[in-house]
Amino acid sequence: MPTFVTGFLGISSLLAVLLFFLASSDIAENLSPQGCRMSWMSPSYVLQPDLDTNWSPLARRYSLWLYREVGWDSVQESGRRRGSLPVLFIPGNAGSSHQVRSIASSASRQYYSSPYSISPEFESRSLKPLDFFAVEFNEDLSAFHGSTIESQISYTTSAISYILSLYPTSTKVIVMGHSMGGIVATSLLPSNNISAIITMSTPHTLPPARFDSRIDTIYDRLQLTLDREPTPIVSICGGATDMMIASESCVLPKPSNDVFRRTVFTSALEGAWTGVGHREMVWCHQVRWRVARSALELGAADTPAGRALVLDKWLRDGHSLPPQISEAGPDKTMEVTDMTTVEVLPAWKKLTIQNPKTSKTYLLPVQRTSESQKVTVLVSQGSIPPVAPQNPLPFRISIYSCTSVQSGAKCIDLKPETLKLIPNPIAGMTFPVPSEGSDESEGIVLFEAHIPKVELQPNDKHWIAVKVDGADGRGWFAASLGDSTPVRTNMSTFSLLMGGRLVVDVPLNENDGALSTSFTFPNLISSALVIYRVTFMRHSMPQCSEALMAPLIMHTSQPAETHYYPVTMFAGRRILLHTHRAAPFVYEAPGYPTSLDFTIYSTIEGDCRDEFKEFEIAIDLSATLGRWSSRYLHTLISWAAGVAVISVFLAWSQEDHGGSVPSVPQSLDLYGRGLFRYLILASLLMSVIPLPESIYLGNKSSLLFAPIAPLILLIASGLVCVSWYMLVLLLTVIGKASSFLVGSRGEKASIHRGTILSLSIVCIIIFVFVPWQVAYLGCWLLHLYTCASSRQELGSFASRNKTIAVPLIQSSRRRGSIQSTEMRVPLERRPSGLRDRDVKQDNLNHNMHLLLLMTWLLPLTAPVLAVWVRTLLTAGYTTPFDGDHNFLAVLPFLVLVDFVSWTPGQLYHRPRFEQKVSLRWPLALIAVVAFLFGSRRPYLVLDAARIVVWIIVVCRIGPRYWGGSSWSAGQIAGGS
């Protein structure tokens, strides 16, 4: 039965797991909602049989397909291709070549205005159509297995060579990769055959499954490629809606060289403005048509710089200025010779024009009441060249800085600091609209610039000019001047966590008709591990519902990430400010503010501004806990393995001090009553020590996140207790079944010759065919049976020897001991029946501890097992499996599990050197590795366990395995 301590830990961990599950279940819906229009196509796929084993030996396993849009693309199944350009799509983990259909269909239907009729937009520029090829990896689980990724890289390299053999010399291929397919794509570099790479939902900097050291090797190699290779690369990230990967790993690292690297979050992608799920990334219409269009336009670019311009234009997020502006030549000028032809607005008056009908210039007077002022312009359905929505109206806006000269004004164009498209959600409606999202032609052009200081004479005047051209009575625009200094509040995140209340007033100066108001909170940490909730105290004013642009929050947390939130959200939808910039195990480039900052835009006028005059900021605990659970799953597994190792360590410690081996519940109870408290304190202290991001929890020693470590330790400890009692239930069932079907278990003095032969055959099978993880699973099953049968037999043995005299039990006074006086009597001084029972009990307890440890090492081997099974099912039973054929990796477990299954006497004999140093200390080393390095590199826990088991097999079993004597002359009592 569970003790109070183990029961408390187990129940607490289950409740915590339930809490984290509920907290993470609604993240995709509330944190970054998805609004994607479904894409439709008429697909067909043409196998490329000529890509055979002459090109790659992997052609037996993988294949290459050509996509054709039925009724739109001409079907050319073979032969040289001259009138088109190739694109290669690479699917990701468990992905299919058929995922290419959405993007390929969009490219065809954009290039052709009707079946087989080229759109005038492309025909006039002599652009070529695209041939979309896709590799088929049979839905390999590449995220879990480095050798599988290497095989995919090798086959894709051959596929590119084959594809280019179908086209004229000097043709280059555009490569697209989804998920882990993006890792394959970037691993193809350096290559002169690739013109550009577009990745979608690809974890570039942190593997999503970190159970294989070879994946880390690939990633280390990839970081050098991303830093130096000149091929343009764009990474499109889905944000919090993507529950398959942590989107902070999707951000491309900043290169040290001048190469084009661009990360685009779909929440910031102009015209999309939505979170996108991992699998939805390839079919979300708002994304796929832009990816397809950029691929079409890349055909006209023949240099890396030209391709970078294309990618920047069609996959814009607005975080940088358009190249046409940043690389512009001399300033444009404008002269106003007759002031009666322009309209001069009163000071601080906001300019708002609906349905402009004529070309006109408006002058907004600059009042030097502040050292820092800015101009904000919003344009709906029109353009501020070169930025415009898709299919804009003819009218366009130009902005100038003007000074008075005699009877007119001399103006020079004003360079923007921000020029991009932002959404204009409909007040009171869900944003983005579920299953629909935004249309290509939607969006408002946002222009912002600081007003330059101008030296003026006493009677001179300074204006900001807004010039309208091409107006035809449709659309609207607004402009205002205002103070660019943000509203600043100094409350800290820690104060909010301790229950502090942060209420912020929105400035409502009646002379301030600004279209935007910025807020900065320098002491609120911007991190992926904390989510802030913004709640507006809304005062209902129905007469104010007709604003051209309802209040909109723009939250930019890093150079690649912006989120938009309508203030007038419908009931039940929270405004949750979040980021992916500072996150566990991801290197954070210095130089960007770590504070929480956002801006509110609106055209609301006058008294209607009172409708949203204040808001409250708080930490959203539910969303925050949901982020924690998704970032520390590997930590939980590794730390649970560490706790299991500690239980073995405590059991061995009791034996080393002359006592009998305690049972697993006794070890867990001893751990919960003593060592657990010290580990809780140690985990808290370790959290505030500045460590590299690859060690411990990777949260960069932030005091705010220090409680995460004790919480994970509590859950891990409880889950170990729960797992033990689940094992007990399983052992009971197996024990009774084996007793009924097989009978008693046999014991031998040494290994049987047939066992040596079987072990050799197993090693050969591992070396040739199956991965060693399969043998580990077999070890675990064998040991599970050994424990079950031994437990059943011991119960029968005890019932037959109830009449043996037992000395009066007296509790030991040594603190922390769980042994009785009877337990501490040396085995040779006990009655023979009692001695036999105690040997069997000690052996069983040793085996039970080993079973618990092997059970928690099993999750570290399970991913490769899944890859192997998937490969057999999809590629055929004769397909060779790449990697993991080192039988030495599992051999110590094979020997140990086999030895404990038949040995009749005491399991472990202590060699002489253990009088000074006990072999229990290497067990402690496994726990140290698990707690310090297991979060980022869980495979190190398995490596450490393998080494320690080798030491145990060599030192405590040694020649006894084949019938020889132990390393010691006899069992040595006492210990270190």
Tab-separated table of N, CA and C in Angstrom, residues 394-455:
chain	number	residue	atom	x	y	z
A	394	PRO	N	-7.195	53.330	-56.880
A	394	PRO	CA	-6.200	54.194	-57.540
A	394	PRO	C	-5.590	55.244	-56.624
A	395	PHE	N	-6.301	55.639	-55.552
A	395	PHE	CA	-5.794	56.799	-54.815
A	395	PHE	C	-4.588	56.425	-53.953
A	396	ARG	N	-3.654	57.381	-53.892
A	396	ARG	CA	-2.409	57.178	-53.171
A	396	ARG	C	-2.079	58.430	-52.374
A	397	ILE	N	-1.308	58.226	-51.333
A	397	ILE	CA	-0.960	59.289	-50.394
A	397	ILE	C	0.548	59.468	-50.388
A	398	SER	N	0.985	60.742	-50.354
A	398	SER	CA	2.401	61.071	-50.172
A	398	SER	C	2.520	62.009	-48.985
A	399	ILE	N	3.584	61.885	-48.198
A	399	ILE	CA	3.767	62.691	-46.992
A	399	ILE	C	5.060	63.480	-47.123
A	400	TYR	N	4.971	64.775	-46.807
A	400	TYR	CA	6.115	65.687	-46.931
A	400	TYR	C	6.267	66.495	-45.645
A	401	SER	N	7.479	66.988	-45.466
A	401	SER	CA	7.761	67.982	-44.429
A	401	SER	C	7.966	69.323	-45.131
A	402	CYS	N	7.144	70.324	-44.762
A	402	CYS	CA	7.129	71.593	-45.486
A	402	CYS	C	7.476	72.756	-44.551
A	403	THR	N	8.128	73.759	-45.130
A	403	THR	CA	8.379	75.020	-44.429
A	403	THR	C	7.913	76.160	-45.318
A	404	SER	N	7.494	77.253	-44.694
A	404	SER	CA	6.945	78.389	-45.443
A	404	SER	C	8.060	79.158	-46.125
A	405	VAL	N	7.780	79.565	-47.355
A	405	VAL	CA	8.675	80.431	-48.125
A	405	VAL	C	7.812	81.447	-48.855
A	406	GLN	N	7.995	82.727	-48.548
A	406	GLN	CA	7.235	83.806	-49.162
A	406	GLN	C	5.747	83.486	-49.199
A	407	SER	N	5.160	83.301	-50.397
A	407	SER	CA	3.715	83.079	-50.491
A	407	SER	C	3.352	81.602	-50.593
A	408	GLY	N	4.314	80.719	-50.398
A	408	GLY	CA	4.031	79.300	-50.547
A	408	GLY	C	4.780	78.467	-49.528
A	409	ALA	N	5.128	77.265	-49.948
A	409	ALA	CA	5.828	76.338	-49.066
A	409	ALA	C	6.734	75.448	-49.901
A	410	LYS	N	7.850	75.099	-49.309
A	410	LYS	CA	8.797	74.190	-49.938
A	410	LYS	C	8.811	72.891	-49.132
A	411	CYS	N	8.648	71.780	-49.829
A	411	CYS	CA	8.454	70.499	-49.136
A	411	CYS	C	9.474	69.469	-49.614
A	412	ILE	N	9.813	68.607	-48.705
A	412	ILE	CA	10.693	67.474	-48.997
A	412	ILE	C	10.024	66.219	-48.452
A	413	ASP	N	10.135	65.125	-49.202
A	413	ASP	CA	9.395	63.928	-48.766
A	413	ASP	C	9.926	63.428	-47.432
A	414	LEU	N	9.006	62.930	-46.619
A	414	LEU	CA	9.311	62.477	-45.268
A	414	LEU	C	9.536	60.969	-45.285
A	415	LYS	N	10.733	60.559	-44.865
A	415	LYS	CA	11.064	59.138	-44.859
A	415	LYS	C	10.389	58.459	-43.659
A	416	PRO	N	9.687	57.355	-43.889
A	416	PRO	CA	8.982	56.691	-42.781
A	416	PRO	C	9.934	55.875	-41.908
A	417	GLU	N	9.529	55.704	-40.673
A	417	GLU	CA	10.176	54.723	-39.805
A	417	GLU	C	9.379	53.431	-39.778
A	418	THR	N	8.088	53.538	-40.054
A	418	THR	CA	7.219	52.375	-40.194
A	418	THR	C	6.356	52.572	-41.423
A	419	LEU	N	6.323	51.569	-42.276
A	419	LEU	CA	5.446	51.600	-43.446
A	419	LEU	C	5.041	50.164	-43.740
A	420	LYS	N	3.795	49.827	-43.399
A	420	LYS	CA	3.351	48.450	-43.560
A	420	LYS	C	1.836	48.380	-43.567
A	421	LEU	N	1.339	47.189	-43.879
A	421	LEU	CA	-0.092	46.918	-43.814
A	421	LEU	C	-0.450	46.380	-42.431
A	422	ILE	N	-1.555	46.886	-41.871
A	422	ILE	CA	-2.076	46.359	-40.623
A	422	ILE	C	-3.553	46.024	-40.829
A	423	PRO	N	-4.102	45.130	-40.032
A	423	PRO	CA	-5.509	44.751	-40.235
A	423	PRO	C	-6.468	45.810	-39.716
A	424	ASN	N	-7.695	45.727	-40.153
A	424	ASN	CA	-8.764	46.605	-39.665
A	424	ASN	C	-9.977	45.739	-39.327
A	425	PRO	N	-9.916	45.053	-38.171
A	425	PRO	CA	-11.023	44.141	-37.821
A	425	PRO	C	-12.340	44.892	-37.645
A	426	ILE	N	-13.420	44.210	-37.930
A	426	ILE	CA	-14.750	44.782	-37.753
A	426	ILE	C	-15.090	44.760	-36.270
A	427	ALA	N	-15.509	45.898	-35.750
A	427	ALA	CA	-15.796	46.029	-34.323
A	427	ALA	C	-16.833	45.005	-33.891
A	428	GLY	N	-16.538	44.328	-32.775
A	428	GLY	CA	-17.476	43.382	-32.208
A	428	GLY	C	-17.435	42.001	-32.802
A	429	MET	N	-16.612	41.789	-33.851
A	429	MET	CA	-16.544	40.478	-34.489
A	429	MET	C	-15.238	39.788	-34.099
A	430	THR	N	-15.258	38.473	-34.172
A	430	THR	CA	-14.067	37.687	-33.862
A	430	THR	C	-12.961	38.006	-34.855
A	431	PHE	N	-11.756	38.130	-34.340
A	431	PHE	CA	-10.608	38.361	-35.215
A	431	PHE	C	-9.487	37.410	-34.802
A	432	PRO	N	-8.922	36.692	-35.778
A	432	PRO	CA	-9.385	36.568	-37.163
A	432	PRO	C	-10.664	35.734	-37.252
A	433	VAL	N	-11.391	35.922	-38.333
A	433	VAL	CA	-12.651	35.213	-38.508
A	433	VAL	C	-12.359	33.726	-38.681
A	434	PRO	N	-12.922	32.859	-37.828
A	434	PRO	CA	-12.630	31.417	-37.935
A	434	PRO	C	-12.984	30.862	-39.310
A	435	SER	N	-12.085	30.026	-39.828
A	435	SER	CA	-12.268	29.342	-41.119
A	435	SER	C	-12.374	30.306	-42.286
A	436	GLU	N	-12.077	31.568	-42.067
A	436	GLU	CA	-12.169	32.552	-43.149
A	436	GLU	C	-10.949	33.469	-43.162
A	437	GLY	N	-10.692	34.150	-42.034
A	437	GLY	CA	-9.539	35.034	-41.971
A	437	GLY	C	-9.708	36.287	-42.797
A	438	SER	N	-8.597	36.852	-43.240
A	438	SER	CA	-8.594	38.100	-43.995
A	438	SER	C	-8.527	37.819	-45.489
A	439	ASP	N	-8.980	38.806	-46.253
A	439	ASP	CA	-8.920	38.718	-47.707
A	439	ASP	C	-7.647	39.397	-48.198
A	440	GLU	N	-7.176	39.001	-49.389
A	440	GLU	CA	-5.935	39.571	-49.927
A	440	GLU	C	-5.993	41.079	-50.088
A	441	SER	N	-7.188	41.615	-50.359
A	441	SER	CA	-7.307	43.057	-50.629
A	441	SER	C	-7.578	43.869	-49.372
A	442	GLU	N	-7.639	43.214	-48.211
A	442	GLU	CA	-7.902	43.938	-46.968
A	442	GLU	C	-6.616	44.514	-46.401
A	443	GLY	N	-6.793	45.419	-45.458
A	443	GLY	CA	-5.641	45.990	-44.768
A	443	GLY	C	-5.562	47.490	-44.898
A	444	ILE	N	-4.970	48.106	-43.894
A	444	ILE	CA	-4.760	49.545	-43.861
A	444	ILE	C	-3.263	49.815	-43.913
A	445	VAL	N	-2.867	50.752	-44.749
A	445	VAL	CA	-1.466	51.128	-44.817
A	445	VAL	C	-1.159	52.050	-43.650
A	446	LEU	N	-0.156	51.669	-42.864
A	446	LEU	CA	0.282	52.477	-41.711
A	446	LEU	C	1.607	53.144	-42.046
A	447	PHE	N	1.623	54.469	-41.871
A	447	PHE	CA	2.842	55.269	-42.076
A	447	PHE	C	3.133	55.982	-40.763
A	448	GLU	N	4.353	55.844	-40.257
A	448	GLU	CA	4.775	56.576	-39.062
A	448	GLU	C	6.183	57.104	-39.271
A	449	ALA	N	6.389	58.342	-38.841
A	449	ALA	CA	7.713	58.953	-38.950
A	449	ALA	C	7.857	60.015	-37.874
A	450	HIS	N	9.066	60.147	-37.359
A	450	HIS	CA	9.342	61.236	-36.439
A	450	HIS	C	9.446	62.537	-37.228
A	451	ILE	N	8.898	63.583	-36.660
A	451	ILE	CA	8.916	64.880	-37.335
A	451	ILE	C	10.286	65.512	-37.151
A	452	PRO	N	10.943	65.830	-38.239
A	452	PRO	CA	12.300	66.370	-38.105
A	452	PRO	C	12.294	67.787	-37.521
A	453	LYS	N	13.348	68.108	-36.818
A	453	LYS	CA	13.505	69.470	-36.303
A	453	LYS	C	13.978	70.372	-37.440
A	454	VAL	N	13.344	71.525	-37.565
A	454	VAL	CA	13.647	72.461	-38.656
A	454	VAL	C	13.984	73.815	-38.045
A	455	GLU	N	15.077	74.410	-38.527
A	455	GLU	CA	15.452	75.751	-38.074
A	455	GLU	C	14.535	76.766	-38.743
